[in-house]
PDB file of C-alpha atoms in Angstrom:
ATOM      1  CA  MET A 242     160.223 135.287 134.045  1.00 81.00           C
ATOM      2  CA  THR A 243     159.268 132.176 135.971  1.00 94.00           C
ATOM      3  CA  THR A 244     155.707 130.923 136.153  1.00 96.00           C
ATOM      4  CA  LYS A 245     153.963 131.046 139.511  1.00 96.00           C
ATOM      5  CA  ARG A 246     153.665 127.269 139.251  1.00 97.00           C
ATOM      6  CA  GLU A 247     157.430 126.842 139.161  1.00 97.00           C
ATOM      7  CA  THR A 248     157.895 129.421 141.905  1.00 97.00           C
ATOM      8  CA  ILE A 249     155.432 127.576 144.136  1.00 97.00           C
ATOM      9  CA  VAL A 250     157.010 124.154 143.634  1.00 97.00           C
ATOM     10  CA  THR A 251     160.425 125.638 144.306  1.00 97.00           C
ATOM     11  CA  ALA A 252     159.066 127.364 147.422  1.00 97.00           C
ATOM     12  CA  ILE A 253     157.732 124.058 148.734  1.00 97.00           C
ATOM     13  CA  ARG A 254     161.091 122.418 148.196  1.00 97.00           C
ATOM     14  CA  THR A 255     162.757 125.294 150.029  1.00 97.00           C
ATOM     15  CA  ALA A 256     160.231 125.125 152.866  1.00 97.00           C
ATOM     16  CA  LEU A 257     161.134 121.474 153.404  1.00 97.00           C
ATOM     17  CA  ILE A 258     164.760 122.239 154.265  1.00 97.00           C
ATOM     18  CA  GLY A 259     165.368 120.976 157.781  1.00 97.00           C
ATOM     19  CA  THR A 260     162.726 118.245 157.640  1.00 97.00           C
ATOM     20  CA  THR A 261     163.372 115.606 160.285  1.00 97.00           C
ATOM     21  CA  GLY A 262     165.714 112.812 159.263  1.00 96.00           C
ATOM     22  CA  VAL A 263     166.408 113.608 155.610  1.00 96.00           C
ATOM     23  CA  SER A 264     169.377 115.972 155.925  1.00 94.00           C
ATOM     24  CA  THR A 265     170.054 117.459 152.461  1.00 95.00           C
ATOM     25  CA  ARG A 266     168.323 114.625 150.605  1.00 97.00           C
ATOM     26  CA  ILE A 267     165.401 116.727 149.379  1.00 97.00           C
ATOM     27  CA  TYR A 268     165.102 116.398 145.621  1.00 97.00           C
ATOM     28  CA  ARG A 269     163.064 118.301 143.092  1.00 96.00           C
ATOM     29  CA  SER A 270     161.386 116.050 140.453  1.00 95.00           C
ATOM     30  CA  ARG A 271     164.130 113.446 140.735  1.00 94.00           C
ATOM     31  CA  VAL A 272     163.605 110.714 138.145  1.00 92.00           C
ATOM     32  CA  GLY A 273     166.401 108.392 139.291  1.00 94.00           C
ATOM     33  CA  PRO A 274     165.570 105.810 141.989  1.00 95.00           C
ATOM     34  CA  ILE A 275     166.729 106.298 145.580  1.00 95.00           C
ATOM     35  CA  SER A 276     169.292 103.788 146.820  1.00 94.00           C
ATOM     36  CA  ARG A 277     169.391 102.359 150.318  1.00 92.00           C
ATOM     37  CA  ALA A 278     172.357 104.566 151.212  1.00 93.00           C
ATOM     38  CA  GLU A 279     170.432 107.674 150.117  1.00 94.00           C
ATOM     39  CA  SER A 280     167.432 106.914 152.301  1.00 95.00           C
ATOM     40  CA  PRO A 281     165.470 108.446 153.869  1.00 97.00           C
ATOM     41  CA  ALA A 282     164.854 111.068 151.235  1.00 97.00           C
ATOM     42  CA  ILE A 283     162.130 113.376 149.929  1.00 98.00           C
ATOM     43  CA  VAL A 284     161.151 114.005 146.316  1.00 97.00           C
ATOM     44  CA  VAL A 285     158.973 117.014 145.470  1.00 98.00           C
ATOM     45  CA  GLU A 286     157.187 117.028 142.131  1.00 97.00           C
ATOM     46  CA  PRO A 287     154.128 118.584 140.484  1.00 97.00           C
ATOM     47  CA  LEU A 288     151.405 116.143 139.421  1.00 97.00           C
ATOM     48  CA  SER A 289     148.849 118.354 137.692  1.00 98.00           C
ATOM     49  CA  ASP A 290     147.613 121.907 137.416  1.00 98.00           C
ATOM     50  CA  THR A 291     144.086 122.833 136.354  1.00 98.00           C
ATOM     51  CA  ALA A 292     142.682 126.274 135.586  1.00 97.00           C
ATOM     52  CA  ASP A 293     139.264 127.888 136.005  1.00 95.00           C
ATOM     53  CA  GLN A 294     138.109 131.332 135.057  1.00 93.00           C
ATOM     54  CA  ASN A 295     135.866 132.169 137.966  1.00 89.00           C
ATOM     55  CA  THR A 296     135.531 135.929 137.699  1.00 85.00           C
ATOM     56  CA  SER A 297     134.804 138.489 135.045  1.00 88.00           C
ATOM     57  CA  LEU A 298     138.308 139.774 135.623  1.00 91.00           C
ATOM     58  CA  PRO A 299     141.118 138.640 133.283  1.00 94.00           C
ATOM     59  CA  THR A 300     142.421 136.121 135.818  1.00 95.00           C
ATOM     60  CA  LEU A 301     142.771 132.349 136.069  1.00 96.00           C
ATOM     61  CA  ASP A 302     142.345 130.396 139.307  1.00 97.00           C
ATOM     62  CA  TRP A 303     144.724 127.462 139.330  1.00 98.00           C
ATOM     63  CA  SER A 304     144.670 124.277 141.391  1.00 98.00           C
ATOM     64  CA  LEU A 305     148.150 122.757 141.475  1.00 98.00           C
ATOM     65  CA  THR A 306     148.618 119.256 142.875  1.00 98.00           C
ATOM     66  CA  VAL A 307     152.081 118.714 144.348  1.00 98.00           C
ATOM     67  CA  ARG A 308     153.376 115.378 145.579  1.00 98.00           C
ATOM     68  CA  VAL A 309     155.894 115.132 148.396  1.00 98.00           C
ATOM     69  CA  ALA A 310     157.159 111.549 148.420  1.00 98.00           C
ATOM     70  CA  VAL A 311     159.057 110.207 151.411  1.00 98.00           C
ATOM     71  CA  ILE A 312     161.306 107.237 150.614  1.00 97.00           C
ATOM     72  CA  VAL A 313     162.455 105.174 153.590  1.00 97.00           C
ATOM     73  CA  ARG A 314     164.074 101.817 154.281  1.00 95.00           C
ATOM     74  CA  GLY A 315     163.633  99.670 157.370  1.00 94.00           C
ATOM     75  CA  GLU A 316     161.695  96.876 158.979  1.00 92.00           C
ATOM     76  CA  ILE A 317     158.430  98.856 159.293  1.00 96.00           C
ATOM     77  CA  PRO A 318     158.704 101.505 156.567  1.00 96.00           C
ATOM     78  CA  ASP A 319     155.503 103.414 157.304  1.00 97.00           C
ATOM     79  CA  GLN A 320     156.481 103.702 160.966  1.00 98.00           C
ATOM     80  CA  ILE A 321     159.952 104.960 160.035  1.00 97.00           C
ATOM     81  CA  ALA A 322     158.402 107.532 157.698  1.00 98.00           C
ATOM     82  CA  ASP A 323     155.964 108.816 160.304  1.00 98.00           C
ATOM     83  CA  PRO A 324     158.148 111.489 161.986  1.00 98.00           C
ATOM     84  CA  ILE A 325     159.323 112.664 158.571  1.00 98.00           C
ATOM     85  CA  VAL A 326     155.732 113.034 157.357  1.00 98.00           C
ATOM     86  CA  GLU A 327     154.791 114.887 160.528  1.00 98.00           C
ATOM     87  CA  SER A 328     157.715 117.250 160.082  1.00 98.00           C
ATOM     88  CA  LEU A 329     157.206 117.964 156.390  1.00 98.00           C
ATOM     89  CA  HIS A 330     153.507 118.589 156.869  1.00 98.00           C
ATOM     90  CA  ALA A 331     154.204 121.192 159.544  1.00 98.00           C
ATOM     91  CA  LYS A 332     156.742 122.921 157.317  1.00 97.00           C
ATOM     92  CA  ILE A 333     154.465 123.050 154.275  1.00 97.00           C
ATOM     93  CA  MET A 334     151.459 124.278 156.243  1.00 97.00           C
ATOM     94  CA  ALA A 335     153.437 126.879 158.216  1.00 97.00           C
ATOM     95  CA  ASP A 336     152.921 129.497 155.500  1.00 96.00           C
ATOM     96  CA  LEU A 337     149.785 128.842 153.468  1.00 97.00           C
ATOM     97  CA  THR A 338     150.724 131.557 150.970  1.00 96.00           C
ATOM     98  CA  LEU A 339     154.235 130.268 150.322  1.00 95.00           C
ATOM     99  CA  GLY A 340     155.682 133.728 150.534  1.00 93.00           C
ATOM    100  CA  GLY A 341     152.706 135.385 148.938  1.00 95.00           C
ATOM    101  CA  TYR A 342     152.463 133.308 145.765  1.00 95.00           C
ATOM    102  CA  ALA A 343     149.611 131.015 146.811  1.00 97.00           C
ATOM    103  CA  ILE A 344     146.053 131.656 147.985  1.00 97.00           C
ATOM    104  CA  ASP A 345     145.853 128.459 150.025  1.00 97.00           C
ATOM    105  CA  ILE A 346     147.344 125.003 150.535  1.00 98.00           C
ATOM    106  CA  GLN A 347     145.176 122.000 151.337  1.00 98.00           C
ATOM    107  CA  PRO A 348     146.281 118.435 152.065  1.00 98.00           C
ATOM    108  CA  ILE A 349     144.619 115.972 149.684  1.00 98.00           C
ATOM    109  CA  GLY A 350     145.706 112.665 151.153  1.00 97.00           C
ATOM    110  CA  VAL A 351     148.497 110.198 151.787  1.00 98.00           C
ATOM    111  CA  THR A 352     149.253 107.013 149.841  1.00 97.00           C
ATOM    112  CA  PHE A 353     151.510 104.205 151.047  1.00 97.00           C
ATOM    113  CA  ASP A 354     153.567 101.877 148.853  1.00 96.00           C
ATOM    114  CA  ILE A 355     155.453  99.265 150.892  1.00 95.00           C
ATOM    115  CA  VAL A 356     157.585  96.792 148.974  1.00 93.00           C
ATOM    116  CA  GLU A 357     160.047  93.957 149.460  1.00 90.00           C
ATOM    117  CA  ALA A 358     163.670  94.917 148.872  1.00 90.00           C
ATOM    118  CA  ASP A 359     167.163  94.216 150.227  1.00 89.00           C
ATOM    119  CA  GLN A 360     165.707  95.996 153.238  1.00 91.00           C
ATOM    120  CA  PRO A 361     161.939  96.680 153.279  1.00 93.00           C
ATOM    121  CA  ALA A 362     161.233  99.907 151.429  1.00 95.00           C
ATOM    122  CA  GLY A 363     158.405 102.360 151.707  1.00 96.00           C
ATOM    123  CA  VAL A 364     157.251 105.306 149.638  1.00 97.00           C
ATOM    124  CA  VAL A 365     154.788 107.548 151.466  1.00 98.00           C
ATOM    125  CA  MET A 366     153.224 109.999 149.037  1.00 98.00           C
ATOM    126  CA  CYS A 367     151.746 113.143 150.564  1.00 98.00           C
ATOM    127  CA  ASP A 368     149.672 115.118 148.079  1.00 98.00           C
ATOM    128  CA  TYR A 369     148.804 118.798 148.484  1.00 98.00           C
ATOM    129  CA  ARG A 370     146.568 121.111 146.487  1.00 98.00           C
ATOM    130  CA  VAL A 371     147.913 124.628 146.058  1.00 98.00           C
ATOM    131  CA  GLN A 372     145.492 127.294 144.880  1.00 98.00           C
ATOM    132  CA  TYR A 373     146.891 130.362 143.181  1.00 97.00           C
ATOM    133  CA  ARG A 374     145.871 132.992 140.676  1.00 96.00           C
ATOM    134  CA  THR A 375     147.496 134.363 137.543  1.00 96.00           C
ATOM    135  CA  SER A 376     146.456 136.777 134.879  1.00 95.00           C
ATOM    136  CA  VAL A 377     144.951 135.265 131.753  1.00 95.00           C
ATOM    137  CA  THR A 378     147.824 136.368 129.583  1.00 95.00           C
ATOM    138  CA  ASN A 379     150.780 135.910 131.879  1.00 94.00           C
ATOM    139  CA  LEU A 380     151.467 132.829 134.006  1.00 95.00           C
ATOM    140  CA  ALA A 381     154.121 134.710 135.931  1.00 94.00           C
ATOM    141  CA  SER A 382     151.879 137.407 137.326  1.00 88.00           C
TER     142      SER A 382
ATOM    143  CA  MET B 263     170.755  51.822 134.424  1.00 71.00           C
ATOM    144  CA  ALA B 264     169.975  54.605 136.836  1.00 76.00           C
ATOM    145  CA  VAL B 265     172.427  57.475 136.897  1.00 78.00           C
ATOM    146  CA  THR B 266     173.477  58.721 140.305  1.00 81.00           C
ATOM    147  CA  GLU B 267     173.934  62.465 140.200  1.00 80.00           C
ATOM    148  CA  ASN B 268     176.247  64.483 142.379  1.00 85.00           C
ATOM    149  CA  LEU B 269     174.437  67.798 142.566  1.00 87.00           C
ATOM    150  CA  SER B 270     177.190  69.363 144.650  1.00 87.00           C
ATOM    151  CA  GLY B 271     179.266  69.635 141.477  1.00 87.00           C
ATOM    152  CA  PHE B 272     176.986  72.427 140.313  1.00 88.00           C
ATOM    153  CA  LEU B 273     178.239  74.573 143.163  1.00 93.00           C
ATOM    154  CA  TYR B 274     181.967  73.809 143.125  1.00 91.00           C
ATOM    155  CA  ASP B 275     183.132  76.511 140.710  1.00 90.00           C
ATOM    156  CA  PHE B 276     181.196  79.573 141.865  1.00 93.00           C
ATOM    157  CA  GLY B 277     179.884  78.545 145.262  1.00 95.00           C
ATOM    158  CA  VAL B 278     180.857  80.367 148.438  1.00 96.00           C
ATOM    159  CA  SER B 279     180.685  79.154 151.998  1.00 97.00           C
ATOM    160  CA  CYS B 280     177.291  79.622 153.645  1.00 97.00           C
ATOM    161  CA  THR B 281     176.306  78.899 157.218  1.00 97.00           C
ATOM    162  CA  ALA B 282     172.836  78.740 158.727  1.00 97.00           C
ATOM    163  CA  GLY B 283     172.529  77.241 162.160  1.00 95.00           C
ATOM    164  CA  ALA B 284     174.604  74.076 162.254  1.00 95.00           C
ATOM    165  CA  THR B 285     174.733  73.706 158.467  1.00 96.00           C
ATOM    166  CA  THR B 286     177.682  74.924 156.420  1.00 97.00           C
ATOM    167  CA  ALA B 287     177.611  74.308 152.672  1.00 96.00           C
ATOM    168  CA  LEU B 288     178.230  75.943 149.333  1.00 97.00           C
ATOM    169  CA  GLY B 289     175.822  78.299 147.618  1.00 97.00           C
ATOM    170  CA  ILE B 290     175.935  80.707 144.682  1.00 97.00           C
ATOM    171  CA  LEU B 291     175.082  84.307 145.566  1.00 97.00           C
ATOM    172  CA  ASP B 292     173.679  86.612 142.896  1.00 96.00           C
ATOM    173  CA  MET B 293     173.016  90.288 143.567  1.00 96.00           C
ATOM    174  CA  PRO B 294     171.560  92.148 140.591  1.00 96.00           C
ATOM    175  CA  SER B 295     170.224  95.644 141.120  1.00 95.00           C
ATOM    176  CA  GLN B 296     166.566  96.299 140.476  1.00 93.00           C
ATOM    177  CA  VAL B 297     164.199  99.255 140.588  1.00 94.00           C
ATOM    178  CA  VAL B 298     160.937  98.873 142.539  1.00 92.00           C
ATOM    179  CA  ALA B 299     158.100 100.935 144.032  1.00 90.00           C
ATOM    180  CA  GLY B 300     157.129 102.809 140.895  1.00 87.00           C
ATOM    181  CA  ASP B 301     160.725 103.455 139.825  1.00 88.00           C
ATOM    182  CA  MET B 302     161.464 105.265 143.082  1.00 92.00           C
ATOM    183  CA  VAL B 303     163.601 102.735 144.954  1.00 94.00           C
ATOM    184  CA  LEU B 304     166.882 101.186 143.850  1.00 95.00           C
ATOM    185  CA  THR B 305     167.537  97.891 145.586  1.00 94.00           C
ATOM    186  CA  THR B 306     169.699  94.798 145.357  1.00 94.00           C
ATOM    187  CA  ASP B 307     167.977  91.480 144.756  1.00 95.00           C
ATOM    188  CA  TYR B 308     170.158  89.147 146.821  1.00 96.00           C
ATOM    189  CA  VAL B 309     169.437  85.531 145.835  1.00 97.00           C
ATOM    190  CA  LEU B 310     171.289  82.441 147.008  1.00 98.00           C
ATOM    191  CA  THR B 311     171.097  79.226 144.977  1.00 97.00           C
ATOM    192  CA  ALA B 312     171.820  76.157 147.077  1.00 97.00           C
ATOM    193  CA  LEU B 313     170.929  72.521 147.548  1.00 97.00           C
ATOM    194  CA  ALA B 314     167.515  71.989 149.091  1.00 96.00           C
ATOM    195  CA  THR B 315     169.016  69.346 151.350  1.00 96.00           C
ATOM    196  CA  ASP B 316     171.299  72.012 152.819  1.00 96.00           C
ATOM    197  CA  PHE B 317     169.099  75.095 153.130  1.00 97.00           C
ATOM    198  CA  GLY B 318     165.614  74.099 151.964  1.00 96.00           C
ATOM    199  CA  THR B 319     164.043  74.519 155.399  1.00 96.00           C
ATOM    200  CA  LEU B 320     165.087  78.138 155.893  1.00 97.00           C
ATOM    201  CA  LYS B 321     162.165  80.476 156.418  1.00 95.00           C
ATOM    202  CA  TYR B 322     161.400  84.167 156.817  1.00 93.00           C
ATOM    203  CA  GLU B 323     163.704  85.944 159.287  1.00 92.00           C
ATOM    204  CA  ASP B 324     166.206  83.076 159.540  1.00 96.00           C
ATOM    205  CA  VAL B 325     169.783  84.332 159.374  1.00 97.00           C
ATOM    206  CA  ILE B 326     172.359  82.936 156.967  1.00 97.00           C
ATOM    207  CA  THR B 327     175.988  84.001 156.738  1.00 97.00           C
ATOM    208  CA  ILE B 328     177.357  84.037 153.199  1.00 97.00           C
ATOM    209  CA  ALA B 329     181.075  84.573 152.656  1.00 96.00           C
ATOM    210  CA  GLY B 330     181.242  86.227 156.068  1.00 95.00           C
ATOM    211  CA  THR B 331     178.272  88.565 155.602  1.00 96.00           C
ATOM    212  CA  ALA B 332     174.985  88.090 157.433  1.00 96.00           C
ATOM    213  CA  TYR B 333     171.696  88.114 155.522  1.00 96.00           C
ATOM    214  CA  MET B 334     168.091  87.594 156.570  1.00 95.00           C
ATOM    215  CA  VAL B 335     165.884  85.185 154.643  1.00 96.00           C
ATOM    216  CA  ARG B 336     162.902  86.701 152.807  1.00 93.00           C
ATOM    217  CA  GLU B 337     161.612  83.490 151.274  1.00 95.00           C
ATOM    218  CA  THR B 338     162.828  80.070 150.145  1.00 96.00           C
ATOM    219  CA  ARG B 339     161.655  78.923 146.714  1.00 96.00           C
ATOM    220  CA  PHE B 340     162.146  75.431 145.333  1.00 96.00           C
ATOM    221  CA  ILE B 341     163.132  75.432 141.659  1.00 95.00           C
ATOM    222  CA  ASP B 342     162.578  72.840 138.915  1.00 92.00           C
ATOM    223  CA  ASP B 343     162.499  69.351 140.495  1.00 91.00           C
ATOM    224  CA  GLY B 344     163.027  70.725 144.018  1.00 93.00           C
ATOM    225  CA  ALA B 345     166.636  69.619 144.331  1.00 94.00           C
ATOM    226  CA  PHE B 346     167.771  73.252 144.469  1.00 96.00           C
ATOM    227  CA  VAL B 347     166.349  76.281 146.184  1.00 97.00           C
ATOM    228  CA  GLU B 348     166.573  79.978 145.485  1.00 97.00           C
ATOM    229  CA  ILE B 349     166.606  81.926 148.722  1.00 97.00           C
ATOM    230  CA  GLY B 350     165.616  85.584 148.561  1.00 96.00           C
ATOM    231  CA  LEU B 351     167.616  87.617 151.068  1.00 96.00           C
ATOM    232  CA  GLN B 352     167.824  91.003 152.625  1.00 93.00           C
ATOM    233  CA  LYS B 353     171.031  92.390 154.022  1.00 88.00           C
ATOM    234  CA  THR B 354     170.876  92.896 157.769  1.00 78.00           C
TER     235      THR B 354
END
């Protein structure tokens, strides 16, 4: 069995297929750096997942933070990333249940990291909170 | 007795032809890879070492052609006694 957490992160990566400008360069938890030739690209990774037991039922309410990082190169990196961010946001928010696995998805915020490189580079990090529920004893259901 | 140095000798062995504006002279181009932006971006740190008298006045966005390839200046840094400069570059 696969945990709902893993299913949700995989579903987000799948939902991002077709995002403007990145072709097939959508990576799941990629740890290697993105070269200039590989840009623009997207990296999807989980940041944290916290649980609360809010009901008397044997369930856990989870709050999963997922980061979608857009890596671009160009003279004005944040401007180059803008249509990609617009596109990925629309794709993630198109189905707030991610195929029935999530209760809700909420944008948390966007962080910009613009750095000097052989061509100016930018990493635009879009963070989302995904709420979902599991049973107390089984993270897959 | 004062010693007269010929600093150009430093560039003879590994220098390549560089042209910026009306100036053509030798410079040594290094291009090590480096990882920046929180380990997410792989880049090449193009740096040209040259005589300050040749290229010391280059500034941001000036173009310099090195061995036939055009680069844009990021910054010009004087090193040691200021006789040489290291010029950070980005590939256009």
